[in-house]
Short mmCIF file of C-alpha atoms and ligand atoms in Angstrom, two decimals:
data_model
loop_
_atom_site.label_atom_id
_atom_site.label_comp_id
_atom_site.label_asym_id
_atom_site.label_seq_id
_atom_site.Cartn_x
_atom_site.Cartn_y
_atom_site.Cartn_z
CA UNK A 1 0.00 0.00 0.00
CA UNK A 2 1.08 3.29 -1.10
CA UNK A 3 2.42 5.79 2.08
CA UNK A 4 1.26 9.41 2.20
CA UNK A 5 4.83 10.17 2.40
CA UNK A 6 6.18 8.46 -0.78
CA UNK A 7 6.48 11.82 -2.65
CA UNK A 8 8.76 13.19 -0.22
CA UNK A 9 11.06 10.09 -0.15
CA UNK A 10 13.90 9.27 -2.99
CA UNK A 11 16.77 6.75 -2.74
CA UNK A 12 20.01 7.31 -4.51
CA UNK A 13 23.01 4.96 -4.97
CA UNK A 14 26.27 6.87 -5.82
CA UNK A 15 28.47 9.97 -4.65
CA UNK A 16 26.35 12.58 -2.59
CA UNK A 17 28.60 15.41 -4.04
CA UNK A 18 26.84 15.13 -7.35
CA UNK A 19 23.30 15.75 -5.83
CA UNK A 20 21.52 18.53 -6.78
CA UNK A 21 19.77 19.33 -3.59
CA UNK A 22 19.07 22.43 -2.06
CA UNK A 23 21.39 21.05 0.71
CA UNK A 24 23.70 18.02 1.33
CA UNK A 25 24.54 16.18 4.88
CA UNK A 26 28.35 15.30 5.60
CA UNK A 27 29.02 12.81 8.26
CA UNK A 28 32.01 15.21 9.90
CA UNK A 29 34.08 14.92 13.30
CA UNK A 30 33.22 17.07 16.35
CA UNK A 31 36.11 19.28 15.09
CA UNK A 32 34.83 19.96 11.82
CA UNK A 33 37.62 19.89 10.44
CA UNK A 34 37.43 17.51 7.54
CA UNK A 35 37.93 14.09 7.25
CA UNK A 36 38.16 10.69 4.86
CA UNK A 37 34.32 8.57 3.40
CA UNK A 38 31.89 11.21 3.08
CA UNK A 39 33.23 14.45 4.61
CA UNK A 40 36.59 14.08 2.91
CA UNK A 41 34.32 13.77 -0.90
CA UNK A 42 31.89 16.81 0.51
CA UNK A 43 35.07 18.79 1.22
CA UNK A 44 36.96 18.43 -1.49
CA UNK A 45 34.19 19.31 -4.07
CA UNK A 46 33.19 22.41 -1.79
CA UNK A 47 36.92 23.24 -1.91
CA UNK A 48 38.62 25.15 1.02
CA UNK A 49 36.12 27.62 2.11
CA UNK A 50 34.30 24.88 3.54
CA UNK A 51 37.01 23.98 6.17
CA UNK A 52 37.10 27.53 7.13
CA UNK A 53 33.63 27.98 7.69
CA UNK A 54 32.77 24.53 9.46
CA UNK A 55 35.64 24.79 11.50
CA UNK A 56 34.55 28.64 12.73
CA UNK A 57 31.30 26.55 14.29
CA UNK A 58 33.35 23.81 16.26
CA UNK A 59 33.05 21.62 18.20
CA UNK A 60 29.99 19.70 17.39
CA UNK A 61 29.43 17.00 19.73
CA UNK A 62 27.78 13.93 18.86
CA UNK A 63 24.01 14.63 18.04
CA UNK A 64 24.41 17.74 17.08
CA UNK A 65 24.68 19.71 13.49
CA UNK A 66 26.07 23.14 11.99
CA UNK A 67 24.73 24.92 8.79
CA UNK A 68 27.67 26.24 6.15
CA UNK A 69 27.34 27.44 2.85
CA UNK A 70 27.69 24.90 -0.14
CA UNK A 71 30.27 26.66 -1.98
CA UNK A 72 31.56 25.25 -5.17
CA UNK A 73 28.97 22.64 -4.87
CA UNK A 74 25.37 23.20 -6.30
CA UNK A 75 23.74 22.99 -3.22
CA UNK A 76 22.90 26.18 -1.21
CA UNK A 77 23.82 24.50 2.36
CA UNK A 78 26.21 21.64 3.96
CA UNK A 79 24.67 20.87 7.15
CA UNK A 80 27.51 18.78 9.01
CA UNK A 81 26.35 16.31 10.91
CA UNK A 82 28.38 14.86 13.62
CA UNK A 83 26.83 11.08 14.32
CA UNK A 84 28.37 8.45 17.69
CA UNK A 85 31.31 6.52 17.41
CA UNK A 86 29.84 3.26 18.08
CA UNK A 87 30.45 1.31 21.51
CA UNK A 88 26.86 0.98 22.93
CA UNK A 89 23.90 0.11 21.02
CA UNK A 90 20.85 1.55 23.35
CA UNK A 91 23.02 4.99 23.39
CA UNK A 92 24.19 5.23 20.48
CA UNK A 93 20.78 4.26 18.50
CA UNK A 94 19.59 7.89 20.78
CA UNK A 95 22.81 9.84 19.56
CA UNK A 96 21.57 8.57 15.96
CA UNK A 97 18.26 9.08 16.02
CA UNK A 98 19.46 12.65 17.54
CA UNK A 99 21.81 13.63 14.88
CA UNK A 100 19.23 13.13 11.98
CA UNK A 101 16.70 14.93 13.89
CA UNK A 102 19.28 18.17 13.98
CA UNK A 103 19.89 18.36 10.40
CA UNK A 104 16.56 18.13 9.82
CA UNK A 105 15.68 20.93 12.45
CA UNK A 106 18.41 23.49 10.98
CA UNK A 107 17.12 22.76 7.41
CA UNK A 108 13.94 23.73 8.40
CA UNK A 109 15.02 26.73 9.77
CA UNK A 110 17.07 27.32 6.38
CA UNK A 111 13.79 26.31 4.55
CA UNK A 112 15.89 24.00 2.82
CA UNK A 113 13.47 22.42 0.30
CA UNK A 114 15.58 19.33 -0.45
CA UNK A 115 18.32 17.16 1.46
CA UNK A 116 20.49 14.48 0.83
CA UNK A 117 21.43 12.19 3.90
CA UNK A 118 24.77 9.63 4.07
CA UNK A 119 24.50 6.65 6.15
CA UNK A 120 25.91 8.72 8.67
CA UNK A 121 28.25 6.70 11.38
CA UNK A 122 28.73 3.62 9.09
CA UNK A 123 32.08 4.08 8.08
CA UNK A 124 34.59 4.44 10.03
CA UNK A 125 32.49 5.40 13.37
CA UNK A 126 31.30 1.71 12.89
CA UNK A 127 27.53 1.68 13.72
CA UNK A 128 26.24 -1.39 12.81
CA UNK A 129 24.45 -1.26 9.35
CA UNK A 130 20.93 -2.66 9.28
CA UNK A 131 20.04 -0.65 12.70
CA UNK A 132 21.33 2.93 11.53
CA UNK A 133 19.40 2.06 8.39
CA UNK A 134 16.46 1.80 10.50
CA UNK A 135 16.87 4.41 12.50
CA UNK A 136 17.74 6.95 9.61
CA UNK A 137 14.34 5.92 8.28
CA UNK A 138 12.59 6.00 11.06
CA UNK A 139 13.50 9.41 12.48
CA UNK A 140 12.94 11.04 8.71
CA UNK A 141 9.72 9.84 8.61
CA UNK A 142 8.58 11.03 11.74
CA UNK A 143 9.97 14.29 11.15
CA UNK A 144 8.04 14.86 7.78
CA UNK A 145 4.75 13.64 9.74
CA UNK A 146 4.94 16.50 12.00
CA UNK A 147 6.88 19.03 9.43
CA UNK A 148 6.63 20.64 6.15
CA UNK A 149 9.91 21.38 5.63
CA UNK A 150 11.96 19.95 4.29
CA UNK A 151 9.83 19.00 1.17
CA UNK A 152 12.17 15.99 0.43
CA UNK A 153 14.53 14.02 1.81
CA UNK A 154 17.27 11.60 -0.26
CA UNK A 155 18.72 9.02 1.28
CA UNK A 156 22.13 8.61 -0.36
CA UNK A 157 23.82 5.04 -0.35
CA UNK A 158 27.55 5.14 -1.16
CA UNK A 159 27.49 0.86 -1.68
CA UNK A 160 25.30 -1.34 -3.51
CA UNK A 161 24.46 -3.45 -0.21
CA UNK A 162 23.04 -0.15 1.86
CA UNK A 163 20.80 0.75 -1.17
CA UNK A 164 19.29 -2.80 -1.08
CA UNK A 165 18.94 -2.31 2.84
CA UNK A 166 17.11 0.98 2.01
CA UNK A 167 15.14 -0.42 -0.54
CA UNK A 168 13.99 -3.18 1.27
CA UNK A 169 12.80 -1.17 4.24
CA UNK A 170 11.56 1.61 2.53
CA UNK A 171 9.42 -1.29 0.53
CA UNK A 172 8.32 -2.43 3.34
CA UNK A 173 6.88 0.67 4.56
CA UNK A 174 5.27 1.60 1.43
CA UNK A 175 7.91 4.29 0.09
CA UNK A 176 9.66 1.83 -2.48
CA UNK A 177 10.14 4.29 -6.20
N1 AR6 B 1 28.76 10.02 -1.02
C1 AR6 B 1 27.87 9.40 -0.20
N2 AR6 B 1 28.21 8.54 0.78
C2 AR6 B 1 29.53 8.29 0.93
C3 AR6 B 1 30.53 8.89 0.13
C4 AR6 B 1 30.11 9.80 -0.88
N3 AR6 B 1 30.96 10.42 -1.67
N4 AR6 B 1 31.74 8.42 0.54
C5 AR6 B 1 31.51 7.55 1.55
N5 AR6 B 1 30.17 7.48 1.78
P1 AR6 B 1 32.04 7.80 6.82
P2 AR6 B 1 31.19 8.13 9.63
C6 AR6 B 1 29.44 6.66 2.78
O1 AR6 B 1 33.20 6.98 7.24
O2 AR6 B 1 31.16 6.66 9.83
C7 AR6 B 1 35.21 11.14 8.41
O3 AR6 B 1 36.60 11.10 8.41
C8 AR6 B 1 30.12 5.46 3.34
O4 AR6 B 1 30.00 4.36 2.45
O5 AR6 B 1 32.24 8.83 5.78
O6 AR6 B 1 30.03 8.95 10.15
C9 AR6 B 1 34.66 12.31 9.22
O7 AR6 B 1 35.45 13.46 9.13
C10 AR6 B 1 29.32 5.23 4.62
O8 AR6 B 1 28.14 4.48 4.33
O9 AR6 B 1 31.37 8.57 8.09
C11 AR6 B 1 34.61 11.74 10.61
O10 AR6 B 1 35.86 11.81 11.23
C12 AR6 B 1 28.88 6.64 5.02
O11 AR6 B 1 29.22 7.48 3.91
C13 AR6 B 1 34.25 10.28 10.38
O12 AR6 B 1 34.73 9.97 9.06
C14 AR6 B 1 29.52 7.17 6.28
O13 AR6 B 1 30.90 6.79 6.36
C15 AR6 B 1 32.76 10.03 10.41
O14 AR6 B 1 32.53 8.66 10.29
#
């Protein structure tokens, strides 16, 4: 059965850099300073302002995000998102759950439109991959019950095996493309 909120969902398989969204989410450090996986992709295709700019807003702690501009990529915003280093499952799923629902909150407040999520924490911060799948989904959704902005929300899968995770639980719930 078809979800009320499939027109505000879209899955994408490939490099989040080449989005065109009115913002993109990089899975930074608390420093926000840069890193390797996603952040190191979303700060090289910014280029160097982006450094300067994140870095004037640290630190981050895990949970929380900070709004920069997008620079030398298309989108308007990079909202840098700063997800747990995994060690404990029942904390960590809150820090998660947390860290989505920021970047989501300061997009609103930007009016982003559109946004384009990683699988934030499931690269080298080591969350376990089916759960932060679940709980990516699961926060967005409730989120876009209760708000009108943004008006859509990518999730961006970097590997073929997270895009079948997504696809299979977004099927699931009625939000399969
Ligand atoms: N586009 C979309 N997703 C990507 C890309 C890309 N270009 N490159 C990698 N991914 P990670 P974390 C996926 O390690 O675990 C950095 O050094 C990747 O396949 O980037 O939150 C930061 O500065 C994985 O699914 O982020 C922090 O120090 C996902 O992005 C630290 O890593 C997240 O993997 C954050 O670790």
């Amino acid at each position: 059965m078809a979800n009320p909120l499939a027109p505000r969902i879209r899955l994408f398989l490939g490099d989040i850099t080449t989005l065109d969204c009115d913002a993109i989410v990089t899975a930074a450090n608390a420093a926000l300073r840069g890193g390797g996986g996603v952040d190191g992709a979303v700060h090289r295709a910014a280029g160097p302002d982006l450094v300067r700019a994140s870095m004037a807003q640290a630190p981050c702690p895990a949970g929380e995000a900070r709004v920069t501009p997008g620079f030398r990529l298309s989108a308007r915003f990079v909202i840098h998102a700063v997800g747990p280093i995994f060690r404990d499952m029942t904390e960590d799923k809150k820090t998660l759950a947390q860290t989505y629902e920021s970047s989501l909150s300061l997009a609103a407040q930007h009016n982003v439109t559109s946004i384009a999520f990683p699988c934030i924490s499931t690269g080298v911060y080591g969350f376990p991959a089916d759960a932060a799948c679940e709980i990516a989904i699961d926060t967005v959704l409730d989120w876009l019950r209760s708000n009108d902005k943004p008006d859509v929300v990518t999730f961006c899968c970097f590997s073929q095996q997270d895009h079948t995770r997504y696809k299979k639980r977004l099927g699931e719930l009625g939000l399969a493309e």
